[in-house]
Coordinates of C-alpha atoms in Angstrom, one line a residue:
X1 CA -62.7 -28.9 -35.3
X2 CA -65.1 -31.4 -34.8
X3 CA -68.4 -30.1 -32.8
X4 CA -69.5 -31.7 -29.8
X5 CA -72.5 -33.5 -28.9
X6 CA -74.0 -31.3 -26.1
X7 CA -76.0 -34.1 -23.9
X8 CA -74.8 -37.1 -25.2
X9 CA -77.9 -39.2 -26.0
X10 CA -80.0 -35.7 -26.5
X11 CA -80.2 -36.3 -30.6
X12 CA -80.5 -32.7 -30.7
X13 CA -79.8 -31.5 -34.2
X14 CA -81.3 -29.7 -36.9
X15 CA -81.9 -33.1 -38.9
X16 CA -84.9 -33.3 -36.7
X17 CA -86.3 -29.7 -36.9
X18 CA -89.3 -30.0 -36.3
X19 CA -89.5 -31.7 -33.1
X20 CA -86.4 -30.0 -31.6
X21 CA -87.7 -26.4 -32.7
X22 CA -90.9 -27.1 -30.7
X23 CA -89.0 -28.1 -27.6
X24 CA -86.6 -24.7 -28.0
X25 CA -87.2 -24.6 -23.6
X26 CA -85.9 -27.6 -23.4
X27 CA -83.2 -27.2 -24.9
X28 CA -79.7 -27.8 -22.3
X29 CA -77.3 -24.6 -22.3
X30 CA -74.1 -25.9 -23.5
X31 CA -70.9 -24.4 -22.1
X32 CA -68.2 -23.1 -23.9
X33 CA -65.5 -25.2 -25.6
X34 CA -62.8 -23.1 -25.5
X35 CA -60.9 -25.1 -28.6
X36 CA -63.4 -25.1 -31.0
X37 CA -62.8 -23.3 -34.1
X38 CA -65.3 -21.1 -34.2
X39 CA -66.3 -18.4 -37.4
X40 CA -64.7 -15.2 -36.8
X41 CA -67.6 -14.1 -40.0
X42 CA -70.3 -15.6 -37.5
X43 CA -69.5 -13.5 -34.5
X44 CA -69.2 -10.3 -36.6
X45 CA -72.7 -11.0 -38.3
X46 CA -74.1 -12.3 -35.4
X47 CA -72.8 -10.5 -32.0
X48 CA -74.9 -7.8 -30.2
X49 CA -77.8 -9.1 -32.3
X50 CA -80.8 -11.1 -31.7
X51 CA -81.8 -12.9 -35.2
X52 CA -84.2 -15.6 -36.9
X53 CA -82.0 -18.4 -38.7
X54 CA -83.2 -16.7 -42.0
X55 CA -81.6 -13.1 -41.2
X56 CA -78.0 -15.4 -41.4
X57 CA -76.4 -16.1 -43.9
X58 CA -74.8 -19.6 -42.7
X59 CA -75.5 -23.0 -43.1
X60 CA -77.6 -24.7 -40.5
X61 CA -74.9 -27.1 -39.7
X62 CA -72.4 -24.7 -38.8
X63 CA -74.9 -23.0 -36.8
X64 CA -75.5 -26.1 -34.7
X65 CA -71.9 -27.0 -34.4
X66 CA -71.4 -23.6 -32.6
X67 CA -74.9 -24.0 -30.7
X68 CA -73.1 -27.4 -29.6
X69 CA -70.1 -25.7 -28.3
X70 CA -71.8 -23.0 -26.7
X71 CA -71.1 -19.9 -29.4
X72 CA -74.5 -19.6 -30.1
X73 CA -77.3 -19.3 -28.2
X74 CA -81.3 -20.2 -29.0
X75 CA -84.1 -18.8 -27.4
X76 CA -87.8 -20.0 -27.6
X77 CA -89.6 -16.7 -30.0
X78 CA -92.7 -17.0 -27.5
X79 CA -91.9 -17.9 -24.4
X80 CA -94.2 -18.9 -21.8
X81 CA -94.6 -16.5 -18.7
X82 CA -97.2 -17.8 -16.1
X83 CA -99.7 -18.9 -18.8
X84 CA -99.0 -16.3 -21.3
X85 CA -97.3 -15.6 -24.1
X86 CA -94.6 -13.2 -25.2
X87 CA -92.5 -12.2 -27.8
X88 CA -89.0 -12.4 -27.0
X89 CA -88.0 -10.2 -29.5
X90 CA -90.5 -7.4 -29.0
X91 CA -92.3 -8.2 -26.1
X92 CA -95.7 -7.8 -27.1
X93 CA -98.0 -10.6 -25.0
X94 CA -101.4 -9.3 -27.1
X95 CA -101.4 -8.8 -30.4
X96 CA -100.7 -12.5 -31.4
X97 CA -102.1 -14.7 -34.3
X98 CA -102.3 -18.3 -34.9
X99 CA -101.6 -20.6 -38.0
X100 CA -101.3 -24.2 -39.1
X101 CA -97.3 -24.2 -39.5
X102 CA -96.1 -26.4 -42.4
X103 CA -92.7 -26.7 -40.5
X104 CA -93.8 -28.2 -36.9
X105 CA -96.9 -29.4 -38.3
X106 CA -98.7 -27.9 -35.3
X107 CA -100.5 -24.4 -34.8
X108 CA -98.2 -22.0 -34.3
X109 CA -98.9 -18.7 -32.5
X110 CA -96.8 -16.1 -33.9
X111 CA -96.4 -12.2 -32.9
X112 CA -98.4 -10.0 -35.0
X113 CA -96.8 -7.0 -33.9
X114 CA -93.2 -7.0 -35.4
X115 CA -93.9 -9.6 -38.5
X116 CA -92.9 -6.8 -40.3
X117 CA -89.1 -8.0 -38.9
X118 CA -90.1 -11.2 -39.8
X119 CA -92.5 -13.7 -38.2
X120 CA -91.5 -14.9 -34.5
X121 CA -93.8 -17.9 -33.4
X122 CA -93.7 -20.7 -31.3
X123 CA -91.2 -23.0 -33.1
X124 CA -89.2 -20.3 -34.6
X125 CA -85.8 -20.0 -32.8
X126 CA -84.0 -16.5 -31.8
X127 CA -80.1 -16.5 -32.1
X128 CA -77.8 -15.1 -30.0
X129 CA -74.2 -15.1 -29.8
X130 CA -73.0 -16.6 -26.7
X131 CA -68.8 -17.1 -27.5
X132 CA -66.3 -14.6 -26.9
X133 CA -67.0 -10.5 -26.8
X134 CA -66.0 -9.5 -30.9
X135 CA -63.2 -7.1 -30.7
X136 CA -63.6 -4.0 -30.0
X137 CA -62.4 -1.4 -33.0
X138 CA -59.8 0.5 -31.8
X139 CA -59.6 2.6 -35.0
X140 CA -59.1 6.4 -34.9
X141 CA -61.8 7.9 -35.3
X142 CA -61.4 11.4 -36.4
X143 CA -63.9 14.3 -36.8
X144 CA -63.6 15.9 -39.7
X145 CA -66.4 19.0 -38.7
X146 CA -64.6 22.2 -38.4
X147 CA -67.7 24.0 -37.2
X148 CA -68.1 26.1 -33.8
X149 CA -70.6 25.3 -31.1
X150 CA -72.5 28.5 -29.1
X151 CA -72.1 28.3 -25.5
X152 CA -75.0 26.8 -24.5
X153 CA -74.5 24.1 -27.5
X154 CA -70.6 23.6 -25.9
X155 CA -72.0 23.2 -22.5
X156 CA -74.3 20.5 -23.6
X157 CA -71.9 18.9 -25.9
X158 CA -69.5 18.4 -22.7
X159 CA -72.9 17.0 -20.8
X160 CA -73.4 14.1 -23.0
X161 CA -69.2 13.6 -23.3
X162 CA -69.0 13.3 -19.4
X163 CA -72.5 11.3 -18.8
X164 CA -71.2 8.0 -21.2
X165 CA -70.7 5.2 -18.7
X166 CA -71.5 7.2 -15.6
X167 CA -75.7 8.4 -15.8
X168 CA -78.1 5.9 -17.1
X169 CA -79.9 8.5 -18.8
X170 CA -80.2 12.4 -19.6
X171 CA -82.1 14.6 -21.8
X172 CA -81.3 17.4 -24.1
X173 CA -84.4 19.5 -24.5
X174 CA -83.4 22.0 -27.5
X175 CA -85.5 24.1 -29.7
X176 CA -86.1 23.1 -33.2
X177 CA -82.6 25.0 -34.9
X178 CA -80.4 24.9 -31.8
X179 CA -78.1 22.7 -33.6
X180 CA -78.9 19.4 -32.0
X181 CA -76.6 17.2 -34.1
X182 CA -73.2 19.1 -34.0
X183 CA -73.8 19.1 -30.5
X184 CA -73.6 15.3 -30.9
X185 CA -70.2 14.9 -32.7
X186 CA -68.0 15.5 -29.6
X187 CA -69.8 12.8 -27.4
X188 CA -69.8 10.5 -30.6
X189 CA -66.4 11.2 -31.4
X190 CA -64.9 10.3 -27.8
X191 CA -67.4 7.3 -27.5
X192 CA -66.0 6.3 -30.8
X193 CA -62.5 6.5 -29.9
X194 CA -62.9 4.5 -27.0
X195 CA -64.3 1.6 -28.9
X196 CA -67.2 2.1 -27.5
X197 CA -70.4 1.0 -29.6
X198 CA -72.6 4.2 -30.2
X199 CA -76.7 3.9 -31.8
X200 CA -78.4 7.2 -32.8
X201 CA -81.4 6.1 -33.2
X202 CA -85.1 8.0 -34.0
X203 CA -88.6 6.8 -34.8
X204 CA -88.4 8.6 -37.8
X205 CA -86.7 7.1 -41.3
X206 CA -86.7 10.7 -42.9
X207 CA -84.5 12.1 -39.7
X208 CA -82.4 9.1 -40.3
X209 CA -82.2 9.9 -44.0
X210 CA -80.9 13.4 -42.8
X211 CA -78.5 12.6 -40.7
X212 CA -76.6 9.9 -42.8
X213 CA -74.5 12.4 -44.8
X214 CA -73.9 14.4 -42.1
X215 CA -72.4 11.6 -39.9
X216 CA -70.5 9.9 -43.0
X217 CA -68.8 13.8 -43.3
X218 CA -68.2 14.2 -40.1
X219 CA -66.8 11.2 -39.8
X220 CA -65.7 9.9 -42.7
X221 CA -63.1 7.5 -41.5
X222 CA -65.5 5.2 -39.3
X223 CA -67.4 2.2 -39.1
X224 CA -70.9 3.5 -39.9
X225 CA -74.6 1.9 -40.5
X226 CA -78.0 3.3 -41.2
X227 CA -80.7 1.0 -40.5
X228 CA -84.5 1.5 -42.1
X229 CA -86.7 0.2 -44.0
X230 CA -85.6 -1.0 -47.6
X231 CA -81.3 0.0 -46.0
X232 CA -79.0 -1.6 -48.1
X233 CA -77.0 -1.7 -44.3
X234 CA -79.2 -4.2 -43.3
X235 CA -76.8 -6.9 -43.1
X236 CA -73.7 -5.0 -42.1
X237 CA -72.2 -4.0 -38.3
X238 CA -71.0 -1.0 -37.5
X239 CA -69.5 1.1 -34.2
X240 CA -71.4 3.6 -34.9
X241 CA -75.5 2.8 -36.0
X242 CA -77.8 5.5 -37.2
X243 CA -81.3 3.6 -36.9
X244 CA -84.7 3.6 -36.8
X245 CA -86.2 2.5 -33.7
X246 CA -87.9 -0.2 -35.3
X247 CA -84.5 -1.4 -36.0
X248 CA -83.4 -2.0 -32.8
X249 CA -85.5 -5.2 -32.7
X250 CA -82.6 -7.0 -33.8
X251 CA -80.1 -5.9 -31.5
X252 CA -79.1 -7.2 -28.2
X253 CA -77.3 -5.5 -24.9
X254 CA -75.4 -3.8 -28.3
X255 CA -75.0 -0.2 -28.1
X256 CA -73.0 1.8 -25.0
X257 CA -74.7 4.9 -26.3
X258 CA -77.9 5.7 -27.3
X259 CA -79.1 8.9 -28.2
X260 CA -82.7 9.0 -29.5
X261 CA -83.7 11.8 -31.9
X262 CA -86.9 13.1 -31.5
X263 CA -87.9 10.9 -28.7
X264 CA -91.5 12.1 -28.6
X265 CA -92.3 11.5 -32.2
X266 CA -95.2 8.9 -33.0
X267 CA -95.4 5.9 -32.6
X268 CA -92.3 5.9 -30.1
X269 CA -93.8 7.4 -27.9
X270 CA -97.1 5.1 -27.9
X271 CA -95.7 1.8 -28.6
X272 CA -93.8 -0.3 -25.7
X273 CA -92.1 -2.6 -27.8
X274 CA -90.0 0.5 -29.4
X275 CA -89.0 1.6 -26.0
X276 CA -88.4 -2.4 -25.2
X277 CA -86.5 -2.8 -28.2
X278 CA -84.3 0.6 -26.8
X279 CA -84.0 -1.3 -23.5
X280 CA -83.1 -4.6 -25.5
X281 CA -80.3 -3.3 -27.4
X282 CA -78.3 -1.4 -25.3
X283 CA -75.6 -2.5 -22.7
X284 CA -76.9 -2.7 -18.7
X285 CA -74.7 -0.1 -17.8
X286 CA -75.5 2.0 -21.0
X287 CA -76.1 5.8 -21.3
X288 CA -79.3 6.6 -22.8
X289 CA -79.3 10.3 -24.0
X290 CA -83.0 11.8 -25.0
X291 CA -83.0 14.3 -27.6
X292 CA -86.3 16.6 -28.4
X293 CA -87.2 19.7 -29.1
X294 CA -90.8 19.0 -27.5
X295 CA -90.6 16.6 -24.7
X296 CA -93.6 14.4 -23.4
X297 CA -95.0 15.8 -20.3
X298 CA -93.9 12.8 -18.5
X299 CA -90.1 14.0 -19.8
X300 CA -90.5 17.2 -18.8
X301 CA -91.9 16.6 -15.2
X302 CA -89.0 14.3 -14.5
X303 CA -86.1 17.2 -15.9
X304 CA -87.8 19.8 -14.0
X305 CA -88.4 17.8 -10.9
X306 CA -84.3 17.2 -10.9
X307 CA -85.1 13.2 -11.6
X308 CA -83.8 13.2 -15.1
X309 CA -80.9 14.9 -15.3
X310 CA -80.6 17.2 -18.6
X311 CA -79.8 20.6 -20.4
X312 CA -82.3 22.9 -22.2
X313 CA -81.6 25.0 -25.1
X314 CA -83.7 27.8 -25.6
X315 CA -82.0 29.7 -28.3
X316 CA -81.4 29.0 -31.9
X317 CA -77.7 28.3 -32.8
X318 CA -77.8 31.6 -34.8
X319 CA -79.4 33.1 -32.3
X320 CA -82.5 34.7 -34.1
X321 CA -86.1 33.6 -33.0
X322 CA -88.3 30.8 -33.5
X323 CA -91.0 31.7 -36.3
X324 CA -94.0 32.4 -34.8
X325 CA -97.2 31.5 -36.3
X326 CA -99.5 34.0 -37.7
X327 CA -103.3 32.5 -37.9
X328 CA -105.3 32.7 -40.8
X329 CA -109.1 31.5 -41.0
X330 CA -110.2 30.4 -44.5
X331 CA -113.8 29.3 -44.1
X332 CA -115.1 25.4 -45.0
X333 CA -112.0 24.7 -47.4
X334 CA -113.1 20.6 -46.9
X335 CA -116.2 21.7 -48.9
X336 CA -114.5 24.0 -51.8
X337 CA -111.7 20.7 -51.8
X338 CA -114.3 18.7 -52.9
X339 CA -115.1 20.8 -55.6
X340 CA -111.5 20.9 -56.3
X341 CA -110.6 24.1 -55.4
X342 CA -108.6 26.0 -52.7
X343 CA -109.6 28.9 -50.5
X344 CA -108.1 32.0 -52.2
X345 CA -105.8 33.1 -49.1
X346 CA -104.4 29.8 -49.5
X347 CA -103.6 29.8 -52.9
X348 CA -102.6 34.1 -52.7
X349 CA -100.2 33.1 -49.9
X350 CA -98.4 29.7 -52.1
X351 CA -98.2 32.2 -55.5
X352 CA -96.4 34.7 -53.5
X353 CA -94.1 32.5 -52.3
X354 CA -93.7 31.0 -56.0
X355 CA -93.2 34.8 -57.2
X356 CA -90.1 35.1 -54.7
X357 CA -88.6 32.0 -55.8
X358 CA -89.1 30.5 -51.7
X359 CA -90.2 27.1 -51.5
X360 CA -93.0 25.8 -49.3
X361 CA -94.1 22.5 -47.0
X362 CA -97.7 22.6 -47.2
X363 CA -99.0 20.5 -44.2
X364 CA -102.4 18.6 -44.5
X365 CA -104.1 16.4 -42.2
X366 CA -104.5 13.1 -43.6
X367 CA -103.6 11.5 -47.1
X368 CA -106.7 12.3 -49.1
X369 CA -106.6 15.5 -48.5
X370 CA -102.9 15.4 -49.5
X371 CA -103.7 13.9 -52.7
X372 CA -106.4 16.0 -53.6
X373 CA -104.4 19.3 -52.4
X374 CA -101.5 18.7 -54.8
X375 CA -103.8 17.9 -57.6
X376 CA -105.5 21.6 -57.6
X377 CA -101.9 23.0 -57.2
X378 CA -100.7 21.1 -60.1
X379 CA -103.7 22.1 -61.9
X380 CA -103.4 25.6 -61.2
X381 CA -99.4 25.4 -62.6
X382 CA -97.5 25.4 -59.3
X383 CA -94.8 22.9 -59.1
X384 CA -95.9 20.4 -56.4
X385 CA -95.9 16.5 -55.2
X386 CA -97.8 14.8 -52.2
X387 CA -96.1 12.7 -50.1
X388 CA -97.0 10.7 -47.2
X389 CA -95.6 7.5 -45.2
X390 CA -96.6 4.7 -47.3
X391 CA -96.1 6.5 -50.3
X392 CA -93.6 4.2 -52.1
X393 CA -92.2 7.5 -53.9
X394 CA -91.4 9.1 -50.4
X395 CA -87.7 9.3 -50.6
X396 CA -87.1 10.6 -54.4
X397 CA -90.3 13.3 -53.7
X398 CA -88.4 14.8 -50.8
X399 CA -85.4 14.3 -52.3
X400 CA -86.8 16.6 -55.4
X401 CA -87.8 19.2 -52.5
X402 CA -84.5 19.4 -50.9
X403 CA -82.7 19.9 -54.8
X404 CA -85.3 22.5 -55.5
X405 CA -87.0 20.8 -58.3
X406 CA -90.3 21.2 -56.4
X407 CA -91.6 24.8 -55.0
X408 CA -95.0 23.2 -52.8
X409 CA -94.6 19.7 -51.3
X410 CA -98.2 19.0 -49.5
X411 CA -97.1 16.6 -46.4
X412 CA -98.7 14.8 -43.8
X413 CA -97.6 15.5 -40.1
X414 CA -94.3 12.3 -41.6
X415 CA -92.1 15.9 -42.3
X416 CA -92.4 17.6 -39.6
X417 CA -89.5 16.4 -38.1
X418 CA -86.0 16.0 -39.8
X419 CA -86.1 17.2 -42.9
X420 CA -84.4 20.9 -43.1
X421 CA -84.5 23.0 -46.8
X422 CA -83.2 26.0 -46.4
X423 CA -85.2 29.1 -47.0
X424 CA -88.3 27.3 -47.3
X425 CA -91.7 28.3 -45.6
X426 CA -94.5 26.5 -44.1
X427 CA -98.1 26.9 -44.2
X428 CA -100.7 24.3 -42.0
X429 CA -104.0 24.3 -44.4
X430 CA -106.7 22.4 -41.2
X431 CA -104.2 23.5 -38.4
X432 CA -107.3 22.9 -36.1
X433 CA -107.2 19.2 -37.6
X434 CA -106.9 17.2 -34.4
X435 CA -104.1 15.4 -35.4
X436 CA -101.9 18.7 -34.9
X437 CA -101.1 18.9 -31.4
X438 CA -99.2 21.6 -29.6
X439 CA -95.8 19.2 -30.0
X440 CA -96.6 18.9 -33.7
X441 CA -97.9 22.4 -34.9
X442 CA -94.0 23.6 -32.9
X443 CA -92.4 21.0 -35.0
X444 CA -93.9 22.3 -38.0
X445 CA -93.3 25.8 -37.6
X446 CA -89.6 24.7 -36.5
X447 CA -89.0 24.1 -40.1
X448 CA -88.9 27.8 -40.8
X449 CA -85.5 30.0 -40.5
X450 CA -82.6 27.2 -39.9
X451 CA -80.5 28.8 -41.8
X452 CA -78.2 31.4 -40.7
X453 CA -78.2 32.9 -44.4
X454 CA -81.9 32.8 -44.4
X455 CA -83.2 32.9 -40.2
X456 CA -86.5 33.8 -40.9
X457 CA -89.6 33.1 -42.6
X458 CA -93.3 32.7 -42.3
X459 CA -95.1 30.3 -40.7
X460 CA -99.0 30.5 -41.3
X461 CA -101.9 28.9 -39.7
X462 CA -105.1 28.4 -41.7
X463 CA -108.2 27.2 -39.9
X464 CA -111.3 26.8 -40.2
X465 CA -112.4 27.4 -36.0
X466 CA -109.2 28.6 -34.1
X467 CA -108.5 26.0 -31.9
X468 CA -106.6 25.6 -28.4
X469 CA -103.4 23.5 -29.5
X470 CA -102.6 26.1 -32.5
X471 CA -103.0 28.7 -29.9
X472 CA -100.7 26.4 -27.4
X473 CA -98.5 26.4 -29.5
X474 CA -97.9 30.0 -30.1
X475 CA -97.5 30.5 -27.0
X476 CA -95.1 28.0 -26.5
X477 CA -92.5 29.4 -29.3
X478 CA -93.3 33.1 -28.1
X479 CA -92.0 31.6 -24.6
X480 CA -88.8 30.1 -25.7
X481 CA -88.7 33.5 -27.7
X482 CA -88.8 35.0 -24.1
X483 CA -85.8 33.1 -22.5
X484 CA -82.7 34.4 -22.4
X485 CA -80.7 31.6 -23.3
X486 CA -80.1 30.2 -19.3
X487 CA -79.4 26.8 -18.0
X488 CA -82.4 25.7 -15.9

C-alpha cells in the first residue's frame, strides 16, 4: 500500500528533517485511511505509549507512511503554552536547558528533568499511535495462588474488584504485613480476564523487584512486564505492567488499572511529573487504587473526611502485632565512626543476633556513613555489605541478603520499603537523623515479623538525642496495635 501525501504540496517528509521537525505545530492532522496496510508489529510496539523515534525500532519511512495515513501521531516535545514551555512527556515547564543541536542546527531547549528517558527538546518529535485500538487479549487468565485471605484482607480484595471502571480512585491504607499484594490478585485476576489493561506500579525499583516473582507465580499464564531501570522488558507490552513510576513516562491513556504501591514513598510523593506521568498513562475513565501502609496527610484527610473512598487494615494478616520499637541512646557514635569504631551496644546488639543465626537490616542515614558502617563490621568479622541507590551492586547485595549469604546489610532509608526476609531484624543506628520521619522509622520497623513462622522480632532505635518522629512513630504502631481490626 502506497502512503499518501497528507497536504498535497506540504513536502512534509523526513528527507527534510530538520526543517519539518522544527515546525512539529504545524504539522496538519491527517485522517485515517482506512485501506492502508498498516504494521500490526507497529501498533503492538507503539500503542498506549508515548515514544521518541529512537525508542522504535522501525525505519523512518515506514513511520512517515503511517504518519501520512493517520496511524501515527507526532507531537511537538515542548510545546508552547502562553509563552512557556513544557514538556509534553513530563510536564515539567522549569527545569529546562539549552544546546546548539547538530540536527536542526538551532538551539534547542530540551527538558532536563526526564533526560534520563531520553532527551525531549524542541525539535524532537513524540509518537503516538493514532490507528485502530490493538486488540484486546482475551486470554484466560488464571490464578494459580491457592492462599486464603483474613476477613478484613477479603473485604478489601472485593473493594478494589467492584471499584474497576466505576470510582476514579480509592485507597487501601494497610499496615506494613497485612498482606497487601494477595489482596491484589483477585482485582488483577478479574481485570485481567476482562481484557482489561492493569499497571502496578511504585516509586520504588526494589518493591518492583519483589513483586515480579510473585505476579509471574500467581499468574503464570499471562502477558506480564516489569519496567525499571536497566529491565530487560523495556521494549515489550504486556496486559499486565509491574513498573516503576518513572516508567510511566512512556505510556499514554494505557492502563484501566492502576494500583500504586507505596504511594507515599520519595520522590513520588514530591515530584509532579510522577503523579503527571500516573495521570498520563492511564485511561480517562480509569480506576486509580492507592496502596500504603503510611499515607500522606493529604491522603488521609481526604479517606477520613469520606472524599476518598477506601479500606484500612489495621491488623497483620497473621494477626500478631506490629514490632514496636525499643529506643536505645548510644552517645556521639559520628565521632567514635570516625575513628572507625562502633558504640558497644551497637555492636553487643548485631553479635547477638549473629550468635542466633537471625539476620539484620542495619539502617543508616546517608551513604558515608553506610560505607564506613560496613567497613568496621567487616573488620570486626561480621558478614556484612552496604548498599544504597546508586550503588551499581544494589540488586546482587540484596539479593545475597534475601539467600542468607549476608547476616548485616547496612541500608540507607532505599530498603525500607519492599523488600521482606524472613526472620530478619532491624536496628536504626542515627534514628534521630532527620531524614527518618514518622512514615519512614514505621516502614522500617515494618520489616520485622512478616512471617507467620517467625511474627516477631526486634526492632531497636539508637540515638544520640531522642527525638519527636522516633517517638511519633512508636506511638503510631502501638495505635494500630490498639485497633481491633474494624472497618472505619
Amino acid at each position: 500500500m502506497e502512503p499518501r501525501t497528507p497536504n498535497a504540496g506540504s513536502g512534509v517528509s523526513f528527507s527534510s528533517a530538520p526543517s519539518f521537525l522544527c515546525r512539529l505545530a504545524d504539522l496538519p492532522k491527517v485522517s485515517l485511511n482506512p485501506a492502508f496496510d498498516y504494521s500490526a508489529e507497529l501498533q503492538k510496539s507503539l500503542f498506549g505509549k508515548r515514544l521518541l523515534p529512537q525508542e522504535l525500532s522501525f525505519s523512518i519511512e515506514s513511520i512517515h507512511s503511517h504518519y501520512a495515513n493517520g496511524y501515527v501521531s507526532f507531537e511537538p516535545g515542548l510545546r508552547d503554552a502562553d509563552g512557556r514551555l513544557i514538556c509534553s512527556r513530563c510536564g515539567n515547564s522549569d527545569r529546562l536547558g539549552s544546546f546548539l543541536c547538530a540536527r536542526c542546527g538551532r538551539t534547542c531547549t530540551y527538558c532536563r528533568n526526564c533526560i534520563m528517558m531520553g532527551r525531549v527538546s524542541t525539535c524532537t518529535p513524540l509518537l503516538t499511535w493514532s490507528g485502530p485500538a490493538s486488540m484486546r487479549s482475551q486470554l484466560d487468565n488464571p490464578l494459580a495462588w491457592d492462599g486464603r485471605l483474613t476477613p478484613l484482607q477479603s473485604h478489601a480484595s472485593e473493594q478494589i474488584s467492584s471499584s474497576v471502571g466505576r470510582l476514579p480512585e480509592m485507597l487501601i491504607w494497610a499496615v506494613c504485613g497485612a498482606g497487601k499484594t494477595e489482596l491484589l490478585f483477585e482485582a488483577v485476576f478479574r481485570s485481567l480476564n476482562r481484557g482489561l489493561h492493569v499497571c502496578l506500579a511504585s516509586p520504588r525499583t526494589d518493591v518492583i523487584l519483589e513483586l515480579e516473582p510473585r505476579f509471574r507465580k500467581a499468574f503464570p499464564f499471562s502477558e506480564i512486564i516489569a519496567l525499571y531501570g536497566g529491565s530487560s522488558d523495556n521494549d515489550k507490552n504486556g496486559q499486565l505492567v509491574l513498573s516503576t513510576t518513572h516508567q510511566l513516562l512512556r505510556f499514554h491513556q494505557t492502563f484501566d488499572l492502576v494500583i500504586i504501591d507505596e504511594v507515599d514513598a520519595f520522590p513520588f510523593h514530591h515530584d509532579a511529573s510522577l503523579q503527571h506521568a500516573v495521570a498520563q498513562a492511564k485511561q480517562p475513565d480509569a480506576t486509580v487504587v492507592y496502596l500504603t501502609a503510611t499515607p500522606t496527610n493529604d491522603l488521609k484527610k481526604r479517606f477520613k473526611s469520606g472524599e476518598l473512598p477506601g479500606v484500612r487494615i489495621p491488623r497483620r494478616y497473621h494477626g500478631h502485632p506490629l514490632p514496636v520499637p525499643v529506643f536505645v541512646g548510644c552517645g556521639h557514635w559520628k565521632k567514635q565512626l570516625q575513628k572507625g569504631k562502633l558504640p558497644a551496644t551497637v555492636i553487643r546488639w548485631l553479635e547477638t543476633r549473629g550468635q542466633r543465626n537471625i539476620q539484620a537490616f542495619l539502617f543508616v542515614s546517608e551513604v558515608e556513613v553506610m560505607k564506613r558502617v560496613a567497613q568496621c563490621l567487616v573488620q570486626r568479622g561480621i558478614s556484612a555489605d552496604g548498599v544504597h541507590s546508586e550503588d551499581p551492586e544494589r540488586r546482587d547485595k540484596v539479593q545475597k541478603f534475601r539467600d542468607g549469604a549476608l547476616s548485616v546489610i547496612v541500608t540507607t532509608t532505599i530498603l525500607e520499603r519492599g523488600v521482606t526476609v524472613a526472620g530478619a531484624e532491624v536496628a536504626v543506628l542515627g534514628a534521630d537523623e532527620d531524614v527518618f520521619t514518622e512514615q519512614a522509622l514505621v516502614q522500617i520497623a515494618g520489616r520485622v515479623g512478616r512471617s507467620s513462622r517467625s511474627p516477631g522480632g526486634e526492632v531497636v532505635f539508637f540515638y544520640e538525642k531522642k527525638s519527636r518522629e522516633m517517638v511519633r512513630a512508636r506511638r503510631h504502631i502501638n495505635g494500630m496495635n490498639a485497633e481491633k481490626g474494624e472497618r472505619l
